[in-house]
Coordinates of C-alpha atoms in Angstrom, one line a residue:
Chain J
A8 CA -22.0 -11.8 -10.0
Q9 CA -21.2 -8.2 -9.0
K10 CA -17.8 -7.1 -10.0
I11 CA -17.5 -4.3 -7.4
T12 CA -19.2 -4.7 -4.0
Q13 CA -19.6 -2.0 -1.5
T14 CA -21.9 -3.2 1.2
Q15 CA -21.4 -0.8 4.1
P16 CA -24.5 1.2 5.1
G17 CA -24.1 4.9 5.6
M18 CA -20.8 5.6 7.5
F19 CA -20.3 8.2 10.2
V20 CA -17.0 9.4 11.4
Q21 CA -16.0 12.1 13.9
E22 CA -14.0 15.0 12.5
K23 CA -10.2 14.5 12.6
E24 CA -10.6 10.7 12.9
A25 CA -9.7 8.1 10.3
V26 CA -12.3 6.1 8.4
T27 CA -12.1 3.0 6.2
L28 CA -14.5 2.5 3.3
D29 CA -14.7 -1.1 2.1
C30 CA -14.6 -2.4 -1.4
T31 CA -14.2 -5.9 -2.8
Y32 CA -13.9 -6.8 -6.4
D33 CA -14.2 -9.8 -8.7
T34 CA -12.1 -10.4 -11.8
S35 CA -10.2 -13.1 -13.6
D36 CA -8.2 -10.6 -15.6
P37 CA -4.6 -10.4 -14.3
S38 CA -4.4 -6.8 -15.4
Y39 CA -6.8 -4.4 -13.8
G40 CA -7.0 -1.1 -12.0
L41 CA -8.9 0.0 -9.0
F42 CA -10.2 3.6 -8.5
W43 CA -12.0 5.6 -5.9
Y44 CA -14.2 8.6 -6.6
K45 CA -15.9 11.1 -4.4
Q46 CA -19.3 12.5 -5.3
P47 CA -20.4 15.5 -3.1
S48 CA -24.0 16.7 -3.1
S49 CA -23.3 18.9 -6.1
G50 CA -23.0 15.7 -8.2
E51 CA -19.6 16.0 -9.7
M52 CA -17.4 12.9 -9.7
I53 CA -13.9 13.6 -8.3
F54 CA -11.1 11.1 -8.8
L55 CA -9.3 10.4 -5.6
I56 CA -6.8 7.5 -6.0
Y57 CA -5.7 4.7 -8.3
Q58 CA -4.2 1.2 -7.6
G59 CA -2.9 -1.0 -10.4
S60 CA -3.0 -4.7 -10.1
Y61 CA 0.8 -5.0 -10.5
D62 CA 1.7 -2.2 -8.1
Q63 CA 3.8 -3.4 -5.3
Q64 CA 3.0 -0.7 -2.8
N65 CA -0.4 0.7 -1.6
A66 CA -1.3 3.9 -3.3
T67 CA -1.4 7.1 -1.3
E68 CA -2.6 10.6 -2.2
G69 CA -2.5 13.1 0.6
R70 CA -5.0 12.0 3.2
Y71 CA -6.2 9.2 1.0
S72 CA -4.6 5.7 1.0
L73 CA -5.7 2.5 -0.5
N74 CA -5.4 -0.7 1.5
F75 CA -4.9 -3.1 -1.4
Q76 CA -5.1 -6.8 -0.5
K77 CA -4.8 -8.7 -3.7
A78 CA -5.4 -12.2 -2.4
R79 CA -8.5 -11.1 -0.7
K80 CA -9.6 -9.0 -3.7
S81 CA -10.2 -6.0 -1.5
A82 CA -9.3 -2.3 -2.1
N83 CA -10.4 -0.3 0.9
L84 CA -10.1 3.4 1.0
V85 CA -8.7 5.0 4.1
I86 CA -9.3 8.6 4.8
S87 CA -7.1 10.0 7.6
A88 CA -7.9 13.1 9.6
S89 CA -11.5 13.4 8.3
Q90 CA -12.8 16.9 7.5
L91 CA -16.3 18.2 7.2
G92 CA -15.8 18.5 3.5
D93 CA -15.2 14.8 3.2
S94 CA -19.0 14.2 3.7
A95 CA -20.0 12.7 0.3
M96 CA -20.8 9.6 -1.6
Y97 CA -17.8 7.4 -2.3
F98 CA -17.5 5.0 -5.2
C99 CA -15.1 2.2 -5.9
A100 CA -14.5 1.2 -9.5
M101 CA -12.5 -1.3 -11.5
R102 CA -11.1 -1.3 -15.0
E103 CA -10.3 -4.7 -16.4
G104 CA -7.6 -5.1 -19.0
L105 CA -5.6 -2.3 -20.6
G106 CA -7.0 -2.5 -24.1
A107 CA -8.9 0.2 -26.0
N108 CA -12.2 -1.3 -24.9
S109 CA -11.5 -1.1 -21.2
K110 CA -14.2 0.6 -19.2
L111 CA -14.9 1.2 -15.5
T112 CA -17.5 -0.7 -13.5
F113 CA -18.7 1.1 -10.4
G114 CA -20.0 -0.2 -7.1
K115 CA -23.2 1.2 -5.6
G116 CA -21.3 3.6 -3.4
I117 CA -21.1 4.4 0.3
T118 CA -22.4 7.6 2.0
L119 CA -19.9 9.1 4.4
S120 CA -21.0 11.7 6.9
V121 CA -18.4 13.6 9.0
R122 CA -19.6 14.8 12.4
P123 CA -18.2 18.0 13.9
Chain D
S10 CA -4.5 20.3 -19.8
Q11 CA -7.6 18.3 -20.6
T12 CA -11.1 19.6 -19.9
I13 CA -14.5 18.1 -20.5
H14 CA -17.7 20.1 -21.1
Q15 CA -21.1 18.8 -20.7
W16 CA -24.4 20.6 -21.1
P17 CA -27.0 21.5 -20.2
A18 CA -26.6 21.2 -16.4
T19 CA -30.3 20.7 -15.8
L20 CA -33.2 19.8 -18.1
V21 CA -36.9 19.3 -17.6
Q22 CA -38.6 17.6 -20.6
P23 CA -42.1 16.2 -21.1
V24 CA -42.7 12.5 -21.8
G25 CA -42.5 11.8 -25.5
S26 CA -40.2 14.7 -26.3
P27 CA -36.7 14.3 -27.9
L28 CA -33.4 14.6 -26.1
S29 CA -30.0 15.7 -27.0
L30 CA -27.1 15.9 -24.5
E31 CA -23.7 17.0 -25.7
C32 CA -20.3 16.5 -24.4
T33 CA -16.9 17.7 -25.7
V34 CA -13.4 17.1 -24.6
E35 CA -10.4 19.4 -25.0
G36 CA -6.7 18.8 -24.7
T37 CA -6.5 15.1 -25.7
S38 CA -6.8 13.1 -28.9
N39 CA -8.7 9.9 -29.6
P40 CA -10.0 9.5 -26.1
N41 CA -12.4 6.8 -25.1
L42 CA -15.7 8.5 -24.3
Y43 CA -18.5 7.2 -22.0
W44 CA -22.1 8.0 -21.0
Y45 CA -23.2 6.9 -17.6
R46 CA -26.5 7.3 -15.8
Q47 CA -27.1 7.5 -12.1
A48 CA -30.5 7.1 -10.6
A49 CA -31.2 9.0 -7.4
G50 CA -29.0 7.7 -4.6
R51 CA -27.6 4.9 -6.7
G52 CA -24.5 3.8 -8.4
L53 CA -23.4 4.6 -12.0
Q54 CA -24.7 2.5 -14.9
L55 CA -22.6 2.5 -18.1
L56 CA -24.9 3.3 -21.0
F57 CA -22.6 3.7 -24.0
Y58 CA -18.9 4.0 -24.8
S59 CA -16.9 4.8 -27.8
V60 CA -13.3 4.1 -28.8
G61 CA -13.3 6.2 -31.9
I62 CA -15.4 8.3 -34.4
G63 CA -18.6 6.5 -35.3
Q64 CA -17.8 3.6 -33.0
I65 CA -20.5 3.1 -30.4
S66 CA -20.9 0.2 -28.0
S67 CA -24.2 -0.1 -26.1
E68 CA -24.1 -1.7 -22.6
V69 CA -27.8 -2.0 -21.9
P70 CA -30.9 -2.0 -24.1
Q71 CA -32.9 1.2 -23.7
N72 CA -34.7 4.1 -25.1
L73 CA -31.4 6.0 -25.8
S74 CA -28.8 6.2 -28.4
A75 CA -25.3 7.7 -28.7
S76 CA -23.3 9.2 -31.5
R77 CA -19.7 10.4 -31.9
P78 CA -19.6 12.6 -35.0
Q79 CA -16.2 14.1 -34.1
D80 CA -13.2 12.8 -32.2
R81 CA -13.9 14.7 -29.1
Q82 CA -17.7 15.0 -29.3
F83 CA -20.1 12.6 -27.8
I84 CA -23.9 13.0 -28.0
L85 CA -26.6 11.2 -26.1
S86 CA -30.1 11.2 -27.7
S87 CA -33.6 10.0 -27.5
K88 CA -36.4 10.3 -30.0
K89 CA -39.1 10.0 -27.3
L90 CA -38.4 10.3 -23.6
L91 CA -39.9 8.0 -21.0
L92 CA -40.5 8.8 -17.4
S93 CA -37.8 6.1 -16.5
D94 CA -35.2 8.2 -18.4
S95 CA -35.1 10.6 -15.5
G96 CA -31.7 10.7 -13.8
F97 CA -28.3 12.2 -13.6
Y98 CA -26.3 11.7 -16.8
L99 CA -22.5 11.9 -16.8
C100 CA -20.1 12.1 -19.7
A101 CA -16.6 10.9 -19.2
W102 CA -13.3 10.4 -21.0
M103 CA -10.3 8.1 -20.5
D104 CA -7.2 7.1 -22.2
R105 CA -4.5 4.5 -21.5
N106 CA -2.7 6.7 -19.1
S107 CA -5.5 8.4 -17.2
P108 CA -8.3 7.6 -14.8
L109 CA -11.9 8.3 -15.9
H110 CA -12.5 12.0 -16.0
F111 CA -16.1 13.2 -15.7
G112 CA -18.1 16.2 -16.8
N113 CA -20.3 18.0 -14.3
G114 CA -23.4 16.0 -15.3
T115 CA -26.9 16.8 -16.6
R116 CA -29.8 16.3 -14.2
L117 CA -32.7 15.2 -16.4
T118 CA -36.3 15.2 -15.2
V119 CA -38.9 13.8 -17.4
T120 CA -42.4 14.9 -16.5

């Protein structure tokens, strides 16, 4: 079974509006972390936001917030006030456990296009 | 602050030729190091990771190998490239207190 699922087709949003990018995950480990990365057309992977499984509050970083619903195993990324520069591929990822062997598993990504 | 260097940025190699991609990290000690591959328009596939010098874990059987000769150096190699080895290769590092930090990637085209 996939550990990270991103099923939305290409997403479109009007500039200055908010958009939600969906991510569901599957793990039996009580300790895990969820990450979102942005990949513009240049190819670099840019870390956006992190949510730990024991964090009580949803993570926020500027215009990015993570809607963490633990019981539903979802970690959706919300981008407020979209900008043209937000057009990119977005990846959700999960790290299971906190040990030295922990590694990130990535979803297949979602393409976001911001319209002027 | 920590930085990660990966080179070359682009590479075109013929089928059957060898490959060596290098990645170095600065500003941290004993990081976990990773090699990922991304096929065009797809997600990231973990190829190898290392928790210390000389310690390499392979995630998928393939035509590639990895080595970690020094604490902050990670090398991806192949003796004979295949067409299917084409892709975007990303090196990354992580420790207990950080997210995964990526290099700028190497775009490999095998012709």
